[in-house]
Amino acid sequence: MRHSPPVRALLTFLTVLGLTATFAVVNGSPALAKSDFSARPFMGWSSWSVQSSTRDGYGTDWLTEANIRRAADAMAGRLKKAGYRYINIDAGWNATMDWVFGFDGNGIPDPDPTRFPRGIKPVADYVHGKGLKIGLYGAAGLEKTVYDRNSPILGTDCRAQDIAVQPLTPTNMWGGNWKIDYSRPCAQAYIDSIVARMASWGVDFVKIDGTTADNVADIEAWSRAIDRAGRTMWLTASAWPVPRAAGEGLKPHANSVRVNTDIECYCDTVSSWTSSVDDRWNDLPAWLDVVGPNYWPDLDSMPIVNNTGTGLQDGINDVERQSVMTFWSMASSPLYVGGDLANLDAKAVSILTNPEVIAVDQAGRIPSRVTGGTLQTWKKQLDDGSLAVAVYNLGDSPADITVRWADLGIVGPAKVRDLVARRDLGKSTGSWQATAIPAHGSRLVRITPKAVLPPDTAAPTAPADVRATDVTATDVTLSWSPSTDNVGVTAYDVYQDGTVKASLTGTTAAMTGLNPGTSYSFEVRARDAAGNISSPSAAVPVTTTPAAPGTSYEAESGTLSGRARVASCTACSGGQKVGDLYQGGALTLGDVTVPAAGTYLLIISYIAGDPTRGVSLTVNDGPATSLSFPSTGSWDTPGDLTTTVTLRAGANTLTFDSGTGYSPDFDTFTLSPVSSPTS
């Protein structure tokens, strides 16, 4: 199930040639031991960064055959020699320009005739003719359109409604599809039919989006279908991000797994440093204990394409672009770019094609984090026994970073080579210092020592006796006993529902900003200086207390400005919501009345079908506060976010302003006191 060519077909081929091969058993199934096509991270491009941009000339309508051909031309001409191969078409290839998805009579995704008038196969043939590979996008679960049509499943007597879990259960990250019951006889046959169609087109890569721990069975089914289709295809499990809790379950079936939120800012550039490039340094450590060869940590596309002239811009500067290339390569993440390849600038080509940096990625080794925080050091053993060492300045001013041999596990003199500059720096003993690293900058060196100390690979033990106290509507305090081998433990990572929410050196953590009346699961892992991470502690379930009954205000009762408008919403209070709060759209509640001054709990019922959106909240004449809203799964599904506001006695004004960005839609605002009012 590792998506190498089917073993039976390969053995037949080798027998004909009179050759033999060595095989290994992976998870009970035979797989190629060393010639496995995914033994190294893939390199290529994804269309989504272009499709997500609001810049004129881009966006979802950009996805057409002509533009995919242009991307292939650019990759073949400027990146192919460095190893870039995959042209991956993301969401929308089977959707109209109005984003209505199409399927054939058997529920198989059908290319949109406006975007791809000749279908996918001629595009794949064109890409293959350039010596490249092509990928397509899919989503976990059963599309609701296919269910509603009750499409017959190709080659069976079953229909789509026969394979859905009953009662109908939403699945995937945004709840957009129905959960499939894989115990039903035709469930696998349906996935087989989709993959067989893709194979007939010549597809080499499949991305299945929206993957959660609840979708492991979907990825297993896609993996099995790929093996049955008889065509080598890379399978990546994607979401924004895939929750860490799914990591072990997906490992036998996926070639890579998305460990971060979307890199895109959903603005007029591809991304920005804070939306959300810099998240990667904090998110990757949680996955280091599970990813590895044939199961690579996918950090999403790299915004390294164009910062000059016309066309879509990357949104990060050249220093940041190099840090991205360095971090992705140290992680052994797939190296694929996002942006308009037709506008590749010279600096991007230089960064992307540096053979010494690419070699660090293609070494296929997983790194460890030596030091965390603002000034980070990471190390990675290379095949020749040398170490790739990267230092990162995540702060906002220049800094020096010293790398000590003791932290790397080496002794004596060592040769140091700058892999980005591709020049030797001479010998050092005991330590090496990177000086004047600019804000958001990095340095990548290869250190070749005379002596390497025996590695200490033993992971620390998990913290014991994790317990929750002081549970309120929005907060909980966690505490635990130190690991029994506390010597060497440098930090504890607190996971909330599979995602790292805090890293600290003590044994007590305050988890804040929770939603009232909501169930959570917490666990804690210990981490040592070498980057070894313990197994998780026992999970601690916590249900926050319900919010006290309060006064609710309908969003549509407020004053709207800019693009903001009232729209229908079946699942919303009163059947309406306020939407289109973007790029200047604002909502003002001008008569929020409380009996006494004090701090109040503000529960915001909102709707957000896209990744994280934000809004600026101003209370009366006070300073603006930025609020961040995670996706609720779809634009028809409300969710709650809780914050606090300080109000004066009597009437107050609350203004929710999108500024230059994009805000969620709003349903209701509910107030409850959370501290003793003052007179």
XYZ file of C-alpha atoms in Angstrom:
679
model
C 0.000 0.000 0.000
C 3.003 2.275 -0.401
C 2.046 3.135 -3.963
C 5.011 1.563 -5.684
C 4.154 -0.326 -8.894
C 2.085 -3.429 -8.115
C 4.461 -6.140 -6.959
C 2.971 -8.841 -9.203
C 3.392 -6.726 -12.328
C 6.893 -5.736 -11.314
C 7.948 -9.324 -10.651
C 6.617 -10.321 -14.077
C 8.611 -7.501 -15.671
C 11.802 -8.475 -13.824
C 11.335 -12.126 -14.733
C 11.070 -11.241 -18.410
C 14.328 -9.299 -18.141
C 15.995 -12.054 -16.163
C 16.594 -9.694 -13.261
C 16.089 -10.044 -9.542
C 15.288 -7.506 -6.867
C 15.356 -7.302 -3.095
C 12.012 -6.753 -1.408
C 11.001 -5.753 2.102
C 7.758 -6.261 3.949
C 6.116 -2.988 4.951
C 3.079 -3.260 7.205
C 2.463 -6.804 6.044
C 2.584 -5.970 2.338
C 5.571 -6.496 0.027
C 7.105 -3.265 -1.227
C 10.279 -2.251 -3.019
C 13.130 -1.906 -0.526
C 15.304 0.755 -2.154
C 13.810 1.657 -5.512
C 10.526 2.822 -4.006
C 9.567 5.934 -5.965
C 8.705 7.849 -2.788
C 11.950 7.091 -0.951
C 12.774 10.782 -1.457
C 10.404 13.782 -1.141
C 8.861 14.863 -4.438
C 9.630 18.211 -6.083
C 7.214 20.276 -8.143
C 4.466 22.916 -8.121
C 0.861 23.296 -6.951
C -1.798 25.506 -8.509
C -3.597 26.413 -5.268
C -1.447 29.416 -4.328
C -2.407 31.070 -7.610
C -6.043 30.082 -7.285
C -6.319 31.454 -3.737
C -4.993 34.928 -4.540
C -7.224 37.989 -4.884
C -4.775 39.728 -7.216
C -6.292 40.798 -10.538
C -5.875 38.110 -13.166
C -5.633 35.271 -10.665
C -8.068 33.490 -8.340
C -10.151 30.396 -8.986
C -10.865 31.320 -12.624
C -7.128 31.094 -13.379
C -7.261 27.287 -13.431
C -7.429 26.391 -17.138
C -5.661 24.071 -19.551
C -3.761 26.985 -21.070
C -2.343 28.073 -17.711
C -1.393 24.528 -16.717
C 0.485 24.185 -19.995
C 2.260 27.494 -19.298
C 3.265 26.224 -15.863
C 4.637 23.022 -17.402
C 6.598 25.011 -19.973
C 8.166 27.141 -17.244
C 9.067 24.167 -15.049
C 10.571 22.240 -17.947
C 12.609 25.245 -19.004
C 13.923 26.500 -15.657
C 13.418 23.991 -12.822
C 13.376 20.499 -14.312
C 17.176 20.092 -14.375
C 17.232 20.646 -10.599
C 14.754 17.789 -10.037
C 11.341 19.480 -10.107
C 8.804 17.272 -11.852
C 5.240 17.422 -10.517
C 2.592 19.766 -11.954
C -0.203 19.342 -9.399
C -3.669 20.642 -10.262
C -5.560 21.511 -7.086
C -9.249 21.999 -6.257
C -11.569 23.179 -8.997
C -10.496 21.115 -11.982
C -13.987 19.574 -12.033
C -15.808 22.787 -11.037
C -17.416 25.521 -13.096
C -16.194 29.090 -12.846
C -19.029 29.534 -10.315
C -17.524 26.677 -8.288
C -20.232 24.077 -8.986
C -18.586 20.647 -9.054
C -19.307 18.184 -11.834
C -19.504 14.380 -11.887
C -20.312 11.855 -14.561
C -23.206 9.394 -14.382
C -21.248 7.098 -12.063
C -20.287 9.814 -9.587
C -16.713 10.080 -10.882
C -15.318 13.649 -10.930
C -15.598 15.050 -14.447
C -13.267 17.787 -15.821
C -15.056 21.086 -16.299
C -15.420 21.652 -20.063
C -14.720 25.382 -19.791
C -11.470 24.917 -17.881
C -10.376 21.728 -19.655
C -12.342 21.499 -22.927
C -10.361 18.433 -24.064
C -10.386 16.740 -20.667
C -7.455 15.845 -18.434
C -5.690 13.253 -20.594
C -4.461 15.691 -23.275
C -3.121 17.947 -20.518
C -1.396 14.974 -18.892
C 0.047 13.958 -22.257
C 1.422 17.484 -22.736
C 2.964 17.484 -19.258
C 4.431 14.010 -19.763
C 5.837 15.148 -23.094
C 7.905 17.665 -21.158
C 9.349 14.880 -19.010
C 7.159 15.937 -16.071
C 4.395 14.370 -13.987
C 0.837 15.523 -13.279
C -1.339 15.468 -10.161
C -5.031 15.920 -9.302
C -7.034 16.862 -6.217
C -9.771 15.001 -4.350
C -11.546 15.234 -0.999
C -12.123 12.661 1.727
C -15.614 11.193 1.900
C -18.596 10.934 -0.445
C -19.552 14.108 -2.287
C -23.059 15.198 -1.323
C -23.963 15.804 -4.975
C -23.134 12.181 -5.793
C -25.219 11.003 -2.839
C -28.180 13.195 -3.779
C -28.133 11.811 -7.325
C -27.728 8.278 -5.951
C -25.301 7.614 -8.782
C -24.759 3.972 -9.802
C -21.276 2.728 -8.888
C -19.378 1.609 -11.968
C -19.105 -2.165 -12.392
C -21.474 -2.992 -9.511
C -25.172 -3.251 -8.738
C -24.796 -0.641 -5.968
C -25.586 3.033 -5.818
C -23.980 5.896 -3.933
C -26.536 5.892 -1.131
C -25.679 2.244 -0.410
C -22.164 3.145 0.787
C -22.907 6.131 3.031
C -22.891 5.801 6.807
C -26.449 6.002 8.136
C -27.644 8.184 9.657
C -25.796 10.533 7.325
C -22.631 11.802 9.024
C -20.619 14.802 7.786
C -16.934 14.052 7.316
C -13.611 15.700 6.407
C -12.252 18.910 7.887
C -15.045 21.162 6.633
C -17.864 18.613 6.922
C -18.587 18.991 3.227
C -18.949 15.305 2.338
C -20.758 12.311 3.809
C -18.859 9.632 5.694
C -18.374 6.386 3.749
C -19.046 3.008 5.361
C -16.146 0.889 4.101
C -17.731 -2.285 5.472
C -20.268 -1.989 2.638
C -19.387 -4.201 -0.347
C -19.242 -1.409 -2.936
C -17.488 1.326 -0.967
C -14.012 0.307 -2.089
C -15.319 -0.263 -5.611
C -16.416 3.367 -5.786
C -12.965 4.692 -4.848
C -11.437 2.144 -7.245
C -13.556 3.576 -10.068
C -12.308 7.127 -9.446
C -8.653 6.100 -9.266
C -8.966 3.863 -12.343
C -10.305 6.847 -14.281
C -7.416 9.009 -13.079
C -4.967 6.273 -14.055
C -6.474 6.131 -17.543
C -5.755 9.851 -17.869
C -2.126 9.348 -16.820
C -2.301 10.922 -13.352
C 0.859 10.504 -11.223
C -0.159 12.189 -7.960
C -3.322 12.416 -5.866
C -3.977 14.849 -3.021
C -6.886 13.969 -0.732
C -7.917 17.039 1.219
C -9.793 17.558 4.473
C -8.173 14.540 6.147
C -8.794 14.144 9.871
C -8.325 11.210 12.242
C -11.838 10.224 11.189
C -10.682 9.850 7.565
C -7.900 7.293 7.942
C -10.176 4.714 6.298
C -10.578 7.027 3.297
C -6.822 7.324 2.785
C -6.463 3.555 3.170
C -9.141 3.070 0.489
C -7.422 5.497 -1.902
C -4.113 3.736 -1.244
C -5.649 0.354 -2.014
C -7.290 1.738 -5.159
C -3.942 3.085 -6.388
C -2.336 -0.310 -5.902
C -5.187 -1.928 -7.863
C -5.071 0.645 -10.670
C -1.629 -0.509 -11.781
C -0.176 3.003 -12.061
C 2.392 4.568 -9.758
C 0.802 7.531 -7.969
C 2.025 9.605 -5.058
C -0.720 9.881 -2.398
C -0.687 12.780 0.042
C -3.087 13.193 2.956
C -3.873 16.874 3.241
C -5.764 19.319 5.442
C -4.959 22.643 7.104
C -3.497 20.885 8.954
C -4.014 17.154 9.308
C -4.430 16.709 13.088
C -1.468 15.046 14.781
C -3.852 12.418 16.184
C -4.138 10.973 12.658
C -0.381 10.604 12.212
C 0.151 6.940 13.062
C -3.053 5.785 11.364
C -2.159 7.424 8.051
C 1.476 6.315 7.981
C 0.953 2.908 6.285
C -1.071 4.463 3.468
C 0.151 7.978 2.559
C 3.439 9.066 1.031
C 3.269 12.477 2.701
C 1.085 14.297 5.211
C 0.255 18.000 5.574
C 1.431 19.117 9.023
C 0.565 22.836 8.778
C -2.204 25.210 7.934
C -2.351 26.723 4.445
C 0.682 28.801 3.503
C -1.526 31.210 1.558
C -2.743 34.525 2.969
C -5.812 34.589 0.658
C -4.882 38.136 -0.270
C -3.280 39.849 -3.273
C 0.047 38.051 -2.758
C 0.738 34.351 -2.255
C 1.540 34.624 1.440
C 3.157 36.743 4.151
C 5.594 35.930 6.936
C 2.879 35.948 9.594
C 0.119 34.450 7.407
C 1.350 31.875 7.879
C 4.974 31.092 6.963
C 6.376 31.429 10.480
C 3.966 28.854 11.952
C 6.032 26.034 10.440
C 8.880 26.282 12.946
C 6.511 25.622 15.848
C 4.312 23.009 14.167
C 6.839 20.585 12.693
C 8.312 19.311 16.028
C 5.038 17.609 16.957
C 5.401 15.352 13.885
C 9.088 14.455 14.101
C 8.398 11.207 15.955
C 6.145 9.759 13.248
C 7.257 11.063 9.820
C 10.095 9.494 7.879
C 10.981 7.836 4.573
C 7.892 7.252 2.411
C 5.852 9.343 4.860
C 7.233 12.849 4.517
C 6.122 15.958 6.439
C 4.412 18.215 3.900
C 4.932 21.880 4.870
C 2.739 23.096 1.969
C 3.919 25.008 -1.084
C 6.876 27.390 -0.957
C 6.185 31.049 -1.854
C 9.394 31.311 -3.881
C 8.462 32.300 -7.433
C 8.245 36.021 -8.127
C 9.050 39.235 -6.271
C 9.790 41.443 -9.278
C 7.957 42.925 -12.210
C 4.329 42.173 -12.914
C 2.219 39.253 -11.884
C 1.492 37.595 -8.570
C 4.101 38.351 -5.890
C 5.313 35.939 -3.203
C 4.604 38.302 -0.295
C 7.859 37.502 1.547
C 11.284 39.031 0.938
C 14.386 37.297 -0.386
C 15.796 36.640 3.097
C 12.529 34.963 4.072
C 12.389 33.043 0.800
C 15.792 31.517 1.551
C 14.666 30.615 5.089
C 11.692 28.795 3.596
C 13.897 26.812 1.207
C 16.290 25.981 4.028
C 13.603 24.907 6.494
C 11.696 22.785 3.968
C 14.954 21.102 2.932
C 16.018 20.429 6.512
C 12.583 18.900 7.143
C 12.813 16.616 4.090
C 9.499 18.124 3.076
C 8.345 17.825 -0.524
C 9.771 20.833 -2.351
C 6.961 22.305 -4.377
C 6.364 25.944 -5.136
C 3.201 27.995 -5.336
C 2.814 30.978 -7.622
C 2.732 31.823 -11.314
C 5.667 29.867 -12.764
C 5.513 31.921 -15.940
C 6.874 34.846 -13.881
C 9.790 33.075 -12.156
C 12.384 35.664 -11.209
C 16.138 35.091 -11.231
C 16.482 35.094 -7.440
C 13.746 32.479 -7.069
C 15.460 30.238 -9.615
C 18.762 30.664 -7.773
C 17.207 29.704 -4.421
C 15.175 26.807 -5.785
C 17.932 25.176 -7.843
C 20.863 25.320 -5.397
C 22.087 21.710 -5.625
C 23.694 21.668 -2.170
C 20.474 22.766 -0.459
C 18.350 20.372 -2.525
C 20.707 17.557 -1.532
C 19.847 18.196 2.130
C 16.172 17.661 1.317
C 16.765 14.645 -0.878
C 18.981 12.993 1.731
C 15.676 11.718 3.056
C 16.522 12.103 6.737
C 14.308 13.629 9.424
C 15.930 16.427 11.483
C 15.802 17.226 15.172
C 15.430 20.616 16.798
C 18.402 21.441 19.021
C 17.063 24.717 20.408
C 13.628 26.311 20.132
C 12.313 29.812 20.717
C 13.167 32.843 18.596
C 16.729 31.748 17.770
C 16.510 28.128 16.645
C 19.085 25.511 15.735
C 18.252 22.297 13.858
C 20.483 19.384 12.881
C 20.242 16.500 10.454
C 22.565 13.541 9.861
C 23.575 13.120 6.222
C 24.510 9.898 4.442
C 28.260 10.588 4.566
C 28.259 11.093 8.349
C 28.385 14.877 8.185
C 25.711 17.067 9.734
C 23.483 19.606 8.047
C 22.938 22.354 10.615
C 20.516 25.232 10.146
C 20.059 28.274 12.355
C 17.039 30.555 12.148
C 16.405 34.035 13.489
C 12.636 34.245 13.862
C 12.896 37.603 15.602
C 12.492 41.076 14.163
C 16.098 42.318 14.497
C 19.522 40.908 13.517
C 21.071 38.346 15.851
C 24.081 36.058 16.296
C 23.581 32.337 16.914
C 26.304 30.081 18.312
C 26.221 26.360 17.538
C 28.042 24.283 20.145
C 29.587 20.952 19.254
C 28.298 19.511 22.538
C 24.732 20.171 21.389
C 25.408 18.411 18.089
C 27.014 15.338 19.636
C 30.432 15.858 18.016
C 33.922 16.553 19.322
C 37.203 17.909 18.011
C 37.850 20.023 14.912
C 35.293 20.034 12.145
C 35.102 21.436 8.629
C 32.287 23.937 8.025
C 30.781 24.694 4.610
C 28.078 27.250 3.825
C 25.620 25.343 1.628
C 23.668 28.377 0.471
C 26.764 30.367 -0.515
C 28.444 27.112 -1.641
C 31.810 27.961 -0.090
C 34.019 26.492 2.604
C 34.329 28.403 5.875
C 37.363 26.533 7.201
C 37.719 24.518 10.404
C 36.196 25.204 13.809
C 36.675 23.529 17.173
C 34.027 23.413 19.885
C 31.546 25.737 18.211
C 30.650 27.804 15.171
C 28.883 31.157 15.168
C 26.549 32.611 12.573
C 26.786 36.381 12.880
C 24.346 39.153 12.016
C 21.573 36.886 10.825
C 18.858 39.282 9.621
C 15.294 39.216 10.875
C 13.555 36.051 9.629
C 16.887 34.945 8.199
C 18.807 31.686 8.289
C 22.154 30.025 7.677
C 22.650 26.469 6.463
C 26.001 24.733 6.860
C 27.434 21.257 6.564
C 29.671 20.331 9.477
C 32.064 17.447 8.905
C 33.624 16.365 12.208
C 36.481 13.993 12.871
C 34.540 12.275 15.629
C 30.843 11.736 16.244
C 29.706 10.713 19.702
C 27.423 7.664 20.015
C 23.870 8.965 19.547
C 21.558 9.056 22.504
C 18.364 7.984 20.816
C 16.413 7.048 23.924
C 13.357 9.239 24.161
C 12.342 10.597 27.562
C 9.426 9.032 29.347
C 5.996 10.601 29.217
C 4.888 12.907 32.041
C 2.742 11.191 34.649
C -0.390 12.150 36.550
C -1.603 14.829 34.136
C -4.642 16.476 35.680
C -6.960 19.380 35.016
C -8.079 21.926 37.620
C -9.767 25.329 37.759
C -12.045 24.570 34.822
C -14.137 27.580 33.769
C -16.087 28.514 30.665
C -12.923 29.578 28.828
C -9.891 28.352 30.815
C -8.376 25.252 32.387
C -5.139 24.656 34.292
C -3.118 21.519 33.538
C -0.397 20.139 35.794
C 1.688 16.966 35.797
C 4.561 15.182 37.446
C 7.986 15.464 35.779
C 9.216 12.649 33.566
C 11.047 9.985 35.574
C 14.199 10.625 33.525
C 13.829 14.371 33.905
C 17.576 14.824 33.417
C 17.933 16.071 29.856
C 14.283 17.055 29.468
C 14.241 20.635 28.210
C 10.560 21.257 27.586
C 7.040 19.897 27.732
C 4.623 20.207 24.819
C 0.921 20.439 25.614
C -1.399 19.073 22.935
C -5.024 20.155 22.623
C -6.982 17.712 20.459
C -3.785 16.601 18.725
C -2.317 20.076 18.078
C 0.546 21.641 20.037
C -0.848 24.609 21.963
C 1.955 25.325 24.440
C 5.640 24.562 24.969
C 7.113 25.285 28.396
C 9.796 24.238 30.847
C 7.564 23.988 33.920
C 4.968 21.389 34.839
C 1.890 23.638 34.880
C 0.123 25.173 31.886
C -2.837 27.542 31.695
C -4.944 26.792 28.610
C -7.040 29.834 27.785
C -9.414 31.001 25.081
C -11.527 27.851 25.152
C -15.183 27.728 24.197
C -17.837 27.363 26.934
C -19.584 24.007 27.274
C -17.136 22.303 24.915
C -15.257 19.010 25.292
C -11.475 18.937 24.799
C -8.745 16.335 25.120
C -5.282 17.253 26.415
C -2.035 15.307 26.550
C 1.575 16.208 27.370
C 4.883 15.018 25.879
C 8.408 15.558 27.174
C 11.178 16.734 24.836
C 14.944 16.581 25.390
C 17.806 18.689 24.032
C 18.436 16.237 21.182
C 14.898 16.651 19.905
C 13.697 13.271 21.162
C 10.009 13.364 22.091
C 8.309 11.053 24.549
C 5.171 9.100 23.912
C 2.044 11.024 24.927
C 0.790 11.071 28.470
C -2.600 9.615 29.215
C -5.259 11.784 27.605
C -7.140 14.115 29.931
C -10.705 14.884 28.802
C -12.072 18.259 29.898
C -15.472 19.847 29.341
C -15.586 23.568 29.980
C -18.493 24.966 31.959
C -21.390 26.410 29.963
C -21.540 30.164 29.662
C -24.015 31.899 31.897
C -27.204 32.949 30.131
C -26.691 36.360 28.619
C -28.104 38.933 26.267
C -27.847 38.151 22.563
C -27.633 40.599 19.671
C -28.395 39.574 16.123
C -25.679 40.587 13.667
C -28.275 41.825 11.180
C -29.527 44.344 13.771
C -26.242 46.262 13.517
C -25.161 49.022 11.171
C -23.348 47.773 8.065
C -20.750 49.573 5.976
C -18.583 48.797 2.981
C -19.468 45.545 1.259
C -21.174 44.034 4.318
C -24.709 42.771 3.692
C -27.435 40.648 5.263
C -27.763 37.165 3.767
C -29.975 34.156 4.391
C -28.603 31.337 6.550
C -30.776 28.320 7.356
C -28.647 27.223 10.327
C -28.370 30.727 11.813
C -30.482 32.396 14.460
C -33.407 34.121 12.769
C -32.421 32.545 9.450
C -30.015 35.386 8.611
C -26.382 36.378 8.940
C -24.138 39.286 7.978
C -21.631 38.442 5.248
C -19.230 39.986 2.746
C -17.128 41.583 5.462
C -13.936 41.955 3.506
C -11.605 44.768 2.455
C -13.393 47.523 4.359
C -16.648 45.821 5.247
C -17.681 46.503 8.847
C -20.465 45.733 11.322
C -21.276 48.041 14.256
C -23.490 47.199 17.221
C -24.355 50.593 18.629
C -26.563 49.815 21.615
C -24.878 47.053 23.604
C -26.257 47.808 27.055
C -25.057 46.379 30.382
C -26.199 47.311 33.897
C -22.702 47.877 35.340
C -19.127 48.382 34.188
C -16.941 45.282 34.137
C -15.462 42.477 32.074
C -17.935 40.483 30.029
C -17.734 37.238 28.117
C -18.511 37.805 24.421
C -19.558 34.661 22.547
C -19.460 35.279 18.808
C -21.455 32.918 16.613
C -19.833 33.031 13.172
C -19.514 31.121 9.899
C -16.223 30.540 8.044
C -15.840 27.967 5.294
C -12.250 28.950 4.524
C -9.109 28.673 6.647
C -8.499 31.166 9.436
C -10.151 34.569 8.999
C -9.766 37.660 11.142
C -11.492 40.821 12.277
C -10.546 43.919 14.253
C -12.794 44.527 17.277
C -13.076 48.033 18.741
C -15.065 48.671 21.921
C -16.247 52.256 22.266
C -13.199 54.477 21.683
C -10.668 51.931 22.881
C -7.810 50.314 20.994
C -8.536 47.733 18.317
C -8.093 44.041 19.146
C -7.413 41.417 16.472
C -9.510 38.247 16.633
C -8.727 35.090 14.668
C -11.515 32.683 13.644
C -10.774 29.068 12.637
C -12.853 27.444 9.911
C -16.273 26.128 10.937
C -16.164 23.579 8.126
C -18.443 25.227 5.598
C -20.214 28.500 4.819
C -23.452 26.980 6.102
C -22.155 25.819 9.499
C -22.005 28.218 12.475
C -19.401 27.933 15.209
C -18.559 29.893 18.347
C -15.541 31.910 19.377
C -15.305 33.335 22.877
C -13.401 36.421 23.962
C -13.725 39.044 26.700
C -14.590 42.731 26.454
C -14.497 45.510 29.015
C -17.723 47.518 28.943
C -18.973 50.632 30.696
C -22.337 50.864 32.404
C -25.131 51.674 29.948
C -24.802 51.686 26.168
C -21.617 50.541 24.391
C -20.534 50.402 20.763
C -18.790 47.339 19.321
C -17.331 47.591 15.827
C -16.128 44.562 13.842
C -13.963 45.794 10.947
C -12.418 43.622 8.219
C -9.775 46.249 7.391
C -7.850 45.136 4.305
C -8.476 41.443 4.939
C -11.315 38.950 5.052
C -13.597 38.363 8.032
C -16.037 35.547 8.728
C -19.797 35.939 8.432
C -21.560 36.767 11.726
C -24.746 35.367 13.262
C -25.141 36.483 16.900
C -23.206 38.102 19.746
C -23.964 36.991 23.327
C -22.779 38.784 26.497
C -22.359 37.313 29.993
C -20.489 38.800 32.993
C -17.279 36.960 33.914
C -16.068 39.235 36.708
C -17.771 41.193 39.413
C -19.129 44.406 37.923
C -17.962 47.631 39.468
C -20.272 50.459 40.344
